[in-house]
Coordinates of N, CA and C in Angstrom, one line a residue:
Chain A
T1 N -74.9 1.1 197.4 CA -74.1 1.5 196.3 C -72.9 0.6 196.2
Q2 N -72.6 0.0 195.1 CA -71.5 -0.9 194.9 C -70.2 0.0 194.7
L3 N -69.1 -0.4 195.3 CA -67.9 0.3 195.2 C -67.4 0.1 193.7
L4 N -67.6 -1.1 193.2 CA -67.2 -1.5 191.9 C -68.4 -1.8 191.1
E5 N -68.6 -1.2 190.0 CA -69.7 -1.4 189.1 C -69.2 -2.2 187.9
Q6 N -70.0 -3.3 187.6 CA -69.6 -4.1 186.5 C -70.7 -4.0 185.4
S7 N -70.2 -4.1 184.2 CA -71.2 -4.1 183.1 C -70.6 -4.9 181.9
P8 N -71.5 -5.6 181.2 CA -72.9 -5.7 181.4 C -73.2 -6.7 182.6
Q9 N -74.5 -6.7 183.0 CA -74.8 -7.7 184.0 C -74.9 -9.1 183.5
F10 N -75.4 -9.2 182.2 CA -75.5 -10.5 181.6 C -75.0 -10.4 180.2
L11 N -74.4 -11.4 179.7 CA -73.8 -11.5 178.3 C -74.0 -12.9 177.8
S12 N -74.6 -13.0 176.6 CA -74.8 -14.3 176.0 C -74.3 -14.2 174.6
I13 N -73.3 -15.1 174.3 CA -72.7 -15.0 172.9 C -72.6 -16.4 172.4
Q14 N -72.3 -16.4 171.1 CA -72.1 -17.7 170.4 C -70.6 -18.1 170.5
E15 N -70.3 -19.3 170.5 CA -69.0 -19.8 170.5 C -68.2 -19.2 169.4
G16 N -67.0 -18.7 169.7 CA -66.1 -18.1 168.7 C -66.2 -16.6 168.6
E17 N -67.2 -16.0 169.3 CA -67.3 -14.6 169.3 C -66.4 -14.0 170.4
N18 N -66.1 -12.7 170.3 CA -65.4 -12.0 171.4 C -66.3 -11.3 172.3
L19 N -65.8 -11.1 173.5 CA -66.6 -10.3 174.5 C -65.7 -9.5 175.4
T20 N -66.3 -8.4 176.0 CA -65.6 -7.6 176.9 C -66.5 -7.3 178.1
V21 N -65.9 -7.4 179.3 CA -66.6 -7.1 180.5 C -65.9 -5.9 181.2
Y22 N -66.6 -5.0 181.8 CA -66.0 -3.8 182.3 C -66.3 -3.7 183.8
C23 N -65.3 -3.1 184.5 CA -65.3 -2.9 185.9 C -64.9 -1.5 186.2
N24 N -65.8 -0.7 186.8 CA -65.5 0.7 187.0 C -65.8 1.2 188.4
S25 N -65.0 2.2 188.8 CA -65.2 2.7 190.2 C -64.7 4.2 190.2
S26 N -65.2 4.9 191.2 CA -64.7 6.3 191.3 C -63.5 6.3 192.3
S27 N -63.1 5.1 192.8 CA -62.0 5.0 193.8 C -60.8 4.5 193.1
V28 N -59.6 4.9 193.6 CA -58.4 4.4 193.1 C -57.9 3.2 193.9
F29 N -57.5 2.1 193.2 CA -57.1 0.9 193.8 C -55.7 0.6 193.7
S30 N -55.1 0.1 194.7 CA -53.7 -0.3 194.6 C -53.5 -1.6 193.7
S31 N -54.5 -2.4 193.7 CA -54.6 -3.5 192.8 C -56.0 -3.9 192.6
L32 N -56.2 -4.7 191.6 CA -57.6 -5.1 191.2 C -57.5 -6.6 190.8
Q33 N -58.4 -7.4 191.2 CA -58.4 -8.8 190.8 C -59.6 -9.1 190.0
W34 N -59.5 -10.2 189.2 CA -60.6 -10.8 188.4 C -60.7 -12.2 188.9
Y35 N -62.0 -12.6 189.1 CA -62.3 -14.0 189.5 C -63.4 -14.5 188.6
R36 N -63.4 -15.8 188.5 CA -64.5 -16.5 187.8 C -65.1 -17.5 188.7
Q37 N -66.4 -17.5 188.7 CA -67.2 -18.4 189.6 C -68.1 -19.3 188.8
E38 N -68.1 -20.6 189.0 CA -69.0 -21.5 188.3 C -70.0 -21.9 189.3
P39 N -71.2 -22.3 188.8 CA -72.3 -22.7 189.7 C -71.9 -23.7 190.7
G40 N -72.2 -23.5 192.0 CA -71.9 -24.5 193.1 C -70.5 -24.4 193.5
E41 N -69.7 -23.5 193.1 CA -68.3 -23.4 193.5 C -68.0 -22.0 194.0
G42 N -66.8 -21.9 194.6 CA -66.3 -20.6 195.0 C -65.6 -19.9 193.9
P43 N -65.5 -18.6 194.0 CA -64.7 -17.9 193.0 C -63.3 -18.3 192.9
V44 N -62.7 -18.3 191.7 CA -61.4 -18.7 191.5 C -60.6 -17.5 190.9
L45 N -59.5 -17.2 191.5 CA -58.7 -16.0 191.0 C -58.1 -16.3 189.6
L46 N -58.3 -15.3 188.7 CA -57.8 -15.4 187.4 C -56.5 -14.5 187.3
V47 N -56.6 -13.3 187.8 CA -55.4 -12.4 187.6 C -55.5 -11.3 188.6
T48 N -54.3 -10.7 188.9 CA -54.2 -9.5 189.6 C -53.5 -8.4 188.8
V49 N -54.0 -7.2 188.7 CA -53.4 -6.1 188.0 C -53.0 -5.1 189.0
V50 N -51.8 -4.5 188.8 CA -51.3 -3.6 189.9 C -50.9 -2.2 189.3
T51 N -50.3 -2.2 188.2 CA -49.8 -1.0 187.6 C -50.8 -0.3 186.7
G52 N -51.0 1.0 186.8 CA -51.9 1.7 185.9 C -51.5 1.5 184.4
G53 N -52.4 1.1 183.6 CA -52.1 0.9 182.2 C -51.7 -0.5 181.9
E54 N -51.5 -1.3 182.9 CA -51.0 -2.7 182.8 C -52.0 -3.5 181.9
V55 N -51.4 -4.4 181.1 CA -52.2 -5.4 180.3 C -51.6 -6.7 180.6
K56 N -52.5 -7.7 181.0 CA -52.0 -9.0 181.2 C -52.8 -10.0 180.3
K57 N -52.1 -11.0 179.8 CA -52.8 -12.0 179.0 C -52.7 -13.3 179.6
L58 N -53.8 -14.0 179.6 CA -53.9 -15.4 180.1 C -54.6 -16.2 179.0
K59 N -53.8 -16.8 178.1 CA -54.4 -17.5 177.0 C -55.3 -16.6 176.2
R60 N -56.6 -16.9 176.1 CA -57.5 -16.1 175.3 C -58.1 -14.9 176.1
L61 N -57.7 -14.7 177.4 CA -58.2 -13.7 178.2 C -57.2 -12.5 178.3
T62 N -57.6 -11.3 178.1 CA -56.8 -10.1 178.2 C -57.4 -9.2 179.3
F63 N -56.6 -8.8 180.2 CA -57.0 -8.0 181.3 C -56.3 -6.7 181.2
Q64 N -57.0 -5.6 181.4 CA -56.4 -4.3 181.4 C -56.8 -3.5 182.6
F65 N -55.8 -2.8 183.2 CA -56.0 -1.9 184.3 C -55.9 -0.5 183.8
G66 N -56.9 0.4 184.1 CA -56.9 1.7 183.6 C -55.7 2.5 184.1
D67 N -55.4 3.6 183.4 CA -54.2 4.4 183.7 C -54.3 5.0 185.1
A68 N -55.6 5.4 185.5 CA -55.8 6.0 186.8 C -56.1 5.0 187.9
R69 N -56.0 3.7 187.5 CA -56.3 2.6 188.5 C -57.7 2.7 189.1
K70 N -58.6 3.1 188.3 CA -60.0 3.1 188.8 C -60.9 2.2 188.0
D71 N -60.4 1.6 187.0 CA -61.2 0.7 186.1 C -60.4 -0.4 185.5
S72 N -61.1 -1.4 185.0 CA -60.5 -2.5 184.4 C -61.4 -3.2 183.4
S73 N -60.8 -3.9 182.5 CA -61.6 -4.6 181.6 C -61.1 -6.0 181.4
L74 N -62.0 -6.9 181.0 CA -61.6 -8.3 180.7 C -62.1 -8.6 179.3
H75 N -61.2 -9.0 178.4 CA -61.6 -9.3 177.0 C -61.3 -10.8 176.8
I76 N -62.3 -11.4 176.2 CA -62.1 -12.9 175.9 C -62.2 -13.0 174.4
T77 N -61.2 -13.6 173.8 CA -61.2 -13.8 172.3 C -61.6 -15.2 172.0
A78 N -62.4 -15.3 171.0 CA -62.9 -16.6 170.5 C -63.4 -17.4 171.7
A79 N -64.5 -16.9 172.3 CA -65.0 -17.5 173.5 C -65.5 -19.0 173.3
Q80 N -65.3 -19.8 174.3 CA -65.7 -21.2 174.2 C -66.7 -21.5 175.3
P81 N -67.5 -22.6 175.2 CA -68.5 -22.9 176.2 C -67.8 -23.0 177.6
G82 N -66.6 -23.4 177.7 CA -65.9 -23.5 179.0 C -65.6 -22.2 179.7
D83 N -65.8 -21.1 178.9 CA -65.7 -19.7 179.5 C -66.9 -19.3 180.2
T84 N -68.0 -20.0 180.1 CA -69.2 -19.7 180.8 C -69.0 -19.6 182.3
G85 N -69.6 -18.6 182.9 CA -69.4 -18.4 184.3 C -69.7 -17.0 184.8
L86 N -69.6 -16.7 186.1 CA -69.8 -15.4 186.6 C -68.4 -14.8 186.8
Y87 N -68.2 -13.7 186.2 CA -66.9 -13.0 186.2 C -67.1 -11.8 187.2
L88 N -66.2 -11.8 188.2 CA -66.2 -10.9 189.3 C -64.9 -10.1 189.3
C89 N -65.0 -8.7 189.4 CA -63.8 -8.0 189.7 C -63.8 -7.6 191.2
A90 N -62.7 -7.4 191.7 CA -62.6 -7.1 193.1 C -61.4 -6.2 193.4
G91 N -61.6 -5.3 194.4 CA -60.5 -4.4 194.7 C -60.7 -4.0 196.2
G92 N -59.6 -3.5 196.7 CA -59.6 -3.1 198.1 C -59.0 -1.8 198.3
L93 N -59.6 -1.0 199.1 CA -59.1 0.3 199.5 C -58.0 0.2 200.5
N94 N -58.0 -0.9 201.2 CA -56.9 -1.2 202.1 C -56.6 -2.7 202.0
D95 N -55.8 -3.2 202.8 CA -55.4 -4.6 202.6 C -56.4 -5.5 203.1
Y96 N -57.5 -5.1 203.8 CA -58.3 -6.0 204.5 C -59.7 -6.2 203.9
K97 N -60.3 -5.1 203.5 CA -61.7 -5.2 203.0 C -61.8 -5.3 201.5
L98 N -61.7 -6.4 201.0 CA -61.8 -6.6 199.6 C -63.3 -6.6 199.1
S99 N -63.6 -5.6 198.2 CA -65.0 -5.5 197.8 C -65.1 -6.1 196.4
F100 N -66.2 -6.8 196.2 CA -66.5 -7.4 194.9 C -67.6 -6.6 194.1
G101 N -67.4 -6.6 192.8 CA -68.5 -6.1 192.0 C -69.6 -7.1 192.0
A102 N -70.8 -6.7 191.4 CA -71.9 -7.6 191.4 C -71.7 -8.8 190.4
G103 N -70.8 -8.6 189.5 CA -70.5 -9.7 188.5 C -71.2 -9.6 187.2
T104 N -70.6 -10.2 186.2 CA -71.2 -10.3 184.9 C -71.3 -11.8 184.6
T105 N -72.6 -12.2 184.3 CA -72.8 -13.6 184.0 C -72.6 -13.8 182.5
V106 N -71.6 -14.6 182.1 CA -71.3 -14.9 180.7 C -71.8 -16.3 180.3
T107 N -72.5 -16.3 179.3 CA -73.0 -17.6 178.7 C -72.5 -17.7 177.3
V108 N -71.7 -18.8 177.0 CA -71.2 -19.0 175.7 C -71.9 -20.2 175.1
R109 N -72.7 -20.0 174.1 CA -73.5 -21.1 173.5 C -72.7 -21.8 172.4
A110 N -72.8 -23.1 172.4 CA -72.1 -24.0 171.5 C -72.7 -23.9 170.1
Chain B
D1 N -59.1 -27.8 193.2 CA -59.1 -27.7 194.6 C -58.3 -26.6 195.2
S2 N -59.0 -25.6 195.9 CA -58.3 -24.4 196.4 C -57.5 -24.7 197.6
G3 N -57.7 -25.8 198.3 CA -57.1 -26.1 199.5 C -57.8 -25.6 200.8
V4 N -58.9 -24.8 200.5 CA -59.7 -24.3 201.6 C -60.9 -25.3 201.8
T5 N -61.1 -25.7 203.0 CA -62.2 -26.7 203.2 C -63.3 -26.1 204.1
Q6 N -64.5 -26.3 203.6 CA -65.7 -25.8 204.3 C -66.7 -26.9 204.6
T7 N -67.2 -26.9 205.8 CA -68.3 -27.8 206.2 C -69.4 -27.1 207.0
P8 N -70.6 -27.5 206.9 CA -71.1 -28.5 205.9 C -71.3 -27.8 204.5
K9 N -71.5 -28.6 203.5 CA -71.8 -28.0 202.2 C -73.2 -27.5 202.1
H10 N -74.1 -28.2 202.7 CA -75.5 -27.8 202.7 C -76.1 -27.9 204.1
L11 N -77.0 -26.9 204.4 CA -77.6 -26.9 205.7 C -79.0 -26.3 205.6
I12 N -80.0 -27.1 206.1 CA -81.3 -26.6 206.1 C -81.8 -26.5 207.5
T13 N -82.3 -25.3 207.9 CA -82.8 -25.2 209.3 C -84.0 -24.2 209.4
A14 N -84.5 -24.0 210.5 CA -85.7 -23.2 210.7 C -85.4 -21.9 211.3
T15 N -86.3 -20.9 211.1 CA -86.1 -19.6 211.6 C -85.9 -19.7 213.1
G16 N -85.1 -18.8 213.7 CA -84.8 -18.7 215.1 C -83.7 -19.7 215.6
Q17 N -83.3 -20.6 214.7 CA -82.2 -21.5 215.1 C -80.8 -20.9 215.0
R18 N -79.9 -21.7 215.4 CA -78.5 -21.3 215.4 C -77.7 -22.3 214.6
V19 N -76.7 -21.9 213.8 CA -75.9 -22.8 213.1 C -74.4 -22.4 213.2
T20 N -73.5 -23.3 213.0 CA -72.1 -23.0 212.9 C -71.5 -23.6 211.6
L21 N -70.8 -22.7 210.9 CA -70.1 -23.1 209.7 C -68.6 -23.1 210.0
R22 N -68.0 -24.1 209.4 CA -66.6 -24.3 209.7 C -65.7 -24.2 208.5
C23 N -64.5 -23.7 208.7 CA -63.5 -23.5 207.6 C -62.1 -23.8 208.0
S24 N -61.4 -24.5 207.2 CA -60.0 -24.7 207.3 C -59.3 -24.1 206.2
P25 N -58.4 -23.1 206.5 CA -57.7 -22.4 205.4 C -56.6 -23.3 204.7
R26 N -56.1 -22.8 203.7 CA -54.9 -23.5 203.0 C -53.8 -23.6 204.0
S27 N -53.0 -24.6 203.9 CA -51.9 -24.8 204.7 C -50.9 -23.6 204.6
G28 N -50.6 -23.0 205.7 CA -49.7 -21.8 205.7 C -50.3 -20.5 205.7
D29 N -51.6 -20.4 205.3 CA -52.3 -19.1 205.3 C -52.8 -18.8 206.7
L30 N -52.5 -17.5 207.1 CA -52.9 -17.1 208.4 C -54.2 -16.3 208.4
S31 N -54.6 -15.8 207.2 CA -55.8 -15.0 207.1 C -57.0 -15.8 206.7
V32 N -58.1 -15.6 207.3 CA -59.3 -16.2 206.9 C -60.4 -15.1 206.8
Y33 N -61.1 -15.2 205.7 CA -62.2 -14.2 205.4 C -63.5 -15.0 205.3
W34 N -64.6 -14.3 205.7 CA -65.9 -14.9 205.5 C -66.7 -13.9 204.6
Y35 N -67.4 -14.5 203.6 CA -68.2 -13.7 202.7 C -69.6 -14.4 202.6
Q36 N -70.6 -13.5 202.4 CA -72.0 -14.0 202.2 C -72.3 -13.7 200.7
Q37 N -72.9 -14.7 200.0 CA -73.3 -14.4 198.6 C -74.8 -14.7 198.5
S38 N -75.6 -13.7 198.1 CA -77.0 -13.9 197.8 C -77.3 -13.3 196.5
L39 N -78.4 -13.7 195.9 CA -78.8 -13.3 194.5 C -78.9 -11.8 194.5
D40 N -79.5 -11.2 195.5 CA -79.7 -9.7 195.4 C -78.6 -8.9 195.9
Q41 N -77.7 -9.4 196.7 CA -76.6 -8.6 197.3 C -75.2 -9.0 196.8
G42 N -75.1 -10.0 196.0 CA -73.8 -10.4 195.5 C -72.9 -10.9 196.6
L43 N -71.6 -10.8 196.4 CA -70.6 -11.3 197.4 C -70.3 -10.2 198.4
Q44 N -70.7 -10.3 199.6 CA -70.5 -9.3 200.7 C -69.5 -9.8 201.7
F45 N -68.5 -8.9 202.0 CA -67.5 -9.2 203.0 C -68.1 -9.1 204.4
L46 N -67.9 -10.2 205.2 CA -68.4 -10.2 206.5 C -67.3 -9.8 207.5
I47 N -66.2 -10.6 207.5 CA -65.2 -10.4 208.6 C -63.9 -11.1 208.2
Q48 N -62.8 -10.6 208.7 CA -61.5 -11.2 208.4 C -60.8 -11.5 209.8
Y49 N -60.1 -12.6 209.9 CA -59.2 -12.9 211.0 C -57.8 -13.1 210.5
Y50 N -56.9 -12.7 211.3 CA -55.5 -13.0 211.0 C -54.8 -13.6 212.2
N51 N -54.4 -14.8 212.1 CA -53.6 -15.5 213.1 C -54.4 -15.4 214.5
G52 N -55.7 -15.6 214.4 CA -56.5 -15.6 215.6 C -57.1 -14.3 216.1
E53 N -56.7 -13.2 215.4 CA -57.2 -11.9 215.8 C -58.1 -11.4 214.7
E54 N -59.2 -10.7 215.2 CA -60.1 -10.0 214.2 C -59.3 -8.9 213.6
R55 N -59.3 -8.8 212.2 CA -58.6 -7.8 211.6 C -59.5 -6.7 210.9
A56 N -60.6 -7.2 210.4 CA -61.5 -6.2 209.7 C -62.9 -6.8 209.7
K57 N -63.8 -5.8 209.8 CA -65.2 -6.2 209.9 C -66.0 -5.5 208.7
G58 N -66.9 -6.3 208.1 CA -67.7 -5.7 207.0 C -69.1 -5.6 207.4
N59 N -70.0 -6.1 206.6 CA -71.4 -6.0 206.8 C -71.9 -7.2 207.6
I60 N -71.3 -7.4 208.7 CA -71.7 -8.6 209.5 C -72.8 -8.2 210.6
L61 N -73.9 -8.9 210.6 CA -74.9 -8.6 211.5 C -74.5 -8.9 213.0
E62 N -75.2 -8.3 213.9 CA -74.8 -8.6 215.3 C -75.2 -10.0 215.7
R63 N -76.1 -10.6 215.0 CA -76.5 -12.0 215.3 C -75.5 -13.0 214.8
F64 N -74.5 -12.5 214.0 CA -73.5 -13.4 213.5 C -72.2 -13.1 214.3
S65 N -71.4 -14.1 214.5 CA -70.1 -13.9 215.1 C -69.1 -15.0 214.5
A66 N -67.9 -14.7 214.7 CA -66.9 -15.6 214.1 C -65.7 -15.6 215.1
Q67 N -64.9 -16.7 214.9 CA -63.6 -16.7 215.6 C -62.6 -17.6 214.8
Q68 N -61.4 -17.4 215.1 CA -60.3 -18.2 214.5 C -59.5 -18.8 215.6
F69 N -59.3 -20.1 215.5 CA -58.7 -20.9 216.6 C -57.2 -21.0 216.4
P70 N -56.5 -21.4 217.5 CA -55.0 -21.5 217.4 C -54.5 -22.4 216.2
D71 N -55.3 -23.4 215.8 CA -54.9 -24.2 214.7 C -55.3 -23.5 213.4
L72 N -55.8 -22.3 213.4 CA -56.1 -21.4 212.3 C -57.5 -21.7 211.6
H73 N -58.1 -22.8 212.0 CA -59.5 -23.0 211.5 C -60.4 -21.9 212.0
S74 N -61.5 -21.7 211.3 CA -62.4 -20.6 211.7 C -63.8 -21.1 211.7
E75 N -64.6 -20.5 212.6 CA -66.0 -20.8 212.6 C -66.9 -19.6 212.5
L76 N -67.9 -19.7 211.8 CA -68.9 -18.6 211.7 C -70.2 -19.0 212.3
N77 N -70.6 -18.3 213.3 CA -71.8 -18.7 214.1 C -73.0 -17.7 213.6
L78 N -74.1 -18.3 213.2 CA -75.2 -17.5 212.8 C -76.4 -17.9 213.8
S79 N -76.9 -16.9 214.4 CA -78.0 -17.2 215.4 C -79.3 -16.4 215.1
S80 N -80.3 -16.8 215.8 CA -81.7 -16.2 215.6 C -81.9 -16.1 214.1
L81 N -81.8 -17.2 213.4 CA -81.8 -17.1 211.9 C -83.1 -16.6 211.4
E82 N -83.0 -15.9 210.3 CA -84.2 -15.3 209.6 C -84.2 -15.9 208.2
L83 N -85.3 -15.8 207.5 CA -85.4 -16.3 206.1 C -84.4 -15.6 205.2
G84 N -84.2 -14.3 205.5 CA -83.2 -13.5 204.7 C -81.8 -13.9 204.8
D85 N -81.5 -14.8 205.8 CA -80.1 -15.3 206.0 C -79.8 -16.4 205.1
S86 N -80.8 -16.9 204.4 CA -80.5 -18.0 203.4 C -79.5 -17.4 202.3
A87 N -78.4 -18.1 202.1 CA -77.4 -17.6 201.2 C -76.3 -18.7 201.2
L88 N -75.3 -18.4 200.3 CA -74.1 -19.1 200.3 C -73.1 -18.4 201.1
Y89 N -72.4 -19.1 202.0 CA -71.4 -18.5 202.9 C -70.1 -19.1 202.5
F90 N -69.2 -18.2 202.1 CA -67.8 -18.6 201.6 C -66.8 -18.2 202.6
C91 N -65.8 -19.1 202.8 CA -64.6 -18.8 203.5 C -63.5 -18.7 202.5
A92 N -62.5 -17.9 202.8 CA -61.4 -17.8 201.9 C -60.2 -17.5 202.7
S93 N -59.0 -17.9 202.2 CA -57.8 -17.6 202.9 C -56.8 -16.9 201.9
S94 N -55.8 -16.3 202.4 CA -54.8 -15.6 201.6 C -53.4 -15.7 202.2
V95 N -52.4 -15.4 201.3 CA -51.1 -15.3 201.8 C -50.9 -13.9 202.4
E96 N -50.1 -13.8 203.4 CA -49.9 -12.5 204.0 C -49.2 -11.5 203.0
G97 N -49.8 -10.3 202.9 CA -49.3 -9.3 202.0 C -49.9 -9.4 200.6
R98 N -50.8 -10.3 200.4 CA -51.5 -10.4 199.1 C -53.0 -10.6 199.4
A99 N -53.5 -9.6 200.1 CA -54.9 -9.7 200.6 C -55.9 -9.8 199.5
G100 N -55.6 -9.3 198.3 CA -56.6 -9.3 197.2 C -56.7 -10.7 196.6
E101 N -55.7 -11.5 196.8 CA -55.7 -12.8 196.1 C -56.2 -13.9 197.1
L102 N -57.5 -14.1 197.0 CA -58.2 -15.0 197.9 C -58.3 -16.4 197.3
F103 N -58.2 -17.4 198.1 CA -58.5 -18.8 197.7 C -59.8 -19.2 198.5
F104 N -60.8 -19.4 197.7 CA -62.2 -19.7 198.3 C -62.4 -21.2 198.4
G105 N -63.2 -21.5 199.5 CA -63.7 -22.8 199.6 C -64.9 -22.9 198.7
E106 N -65.5 -24.1 198.8 CA -66.7 -24.4 197.9 C -68.0 -23.8 198.5
G107 N -67.9 -23.3 199.7 CA -69.1 -22.7 200.3 C -70.0 -23.6 201.0
S108 N -70.8 -23.0 201.9 CA -71.8 -23.7 202.7 C -73.2 -23.0 202.3
R109 N -74.1 -23.8 201.7 CA -75.3 -23.3 201.3 C -76.3 -23.4 202.5
L110 N -76.8 -22.3 203.0 CA -77.7 -22.3 204.1 C -79.1 -21.9 203.6
T111 N -80.0 -22.8 204.0 CA -81.4 -22.5 203.7 C -82.2 -22.4 205.0
V112 N -82.8 -21.3 205.2 CA -83.6 -21.1 206.4 C -85.1 -21.2 206.0
L113 N -85.8 -22.1 206.6 CA -87.3 -22.3 206.3 C -88.2 -21.7 207.3

C-alpha cells in the first residue's frame, strides 16, 4: 500500500491544454514535495509546500497543499511538449524516510 | 546537473554475483539516500546515511548493504543478485534540515541476467 496515492496514473493531452495531477494520503505531512523525472534521469525537485492551503506558482505550474496537509495537486496551464515526464509527489512522516507516490506519466503531444 | 555523481551508469551482471554502486553527494551535503526504482514498485527508499552514520532504513534487503565514508561518498553493495534486483538505483543528497528536498544523481541501471 502506497503512503501517497497519485492520480491519474497516465495522462496524455494536446499541447495548449490544461491538466491536473493529484496526490492524496490519509496521513498528515509537515511538507510535501513535487518532482519531475525524465527518462534516463533522476527526479528533479520542482517545489516544496509547507503550509496547509498554500498555493505556489512556478511559471505555468500551480501547486496547492490541502488545508489538512494530507493532499496536494499540481496544475499545468497551456501544457507544452517540454512538460512531458513522470510527476512524483513525495512526503515524509519524519525527517528521514521520504516516501514517493507511484507517479503520474504526463505526455504532451505537439 | 544536480551535483550528485553516481557510477557506474550501467551495469550488467549474472545472478548470484555481487556489485558495488558508488555515489558522491553534492559539495557540503552530509546526507546520502539510496532509492531503488522499478516499473512495478516505483521509487522505494532503501537507506539513509548522515555524516557517516546510518540514520534511517527502508525496504532494504539483507543481501544489500551500504556505507558512507569519511569523505562523505557512499557505496551500495548488492550481493547474491537475483533477476528481480534489476532496477534503477538512485543516490540523492540533501541539505541538513531539508530532508524532503533531495538532489538526485542520474542513477545506476542494474541488469541481472
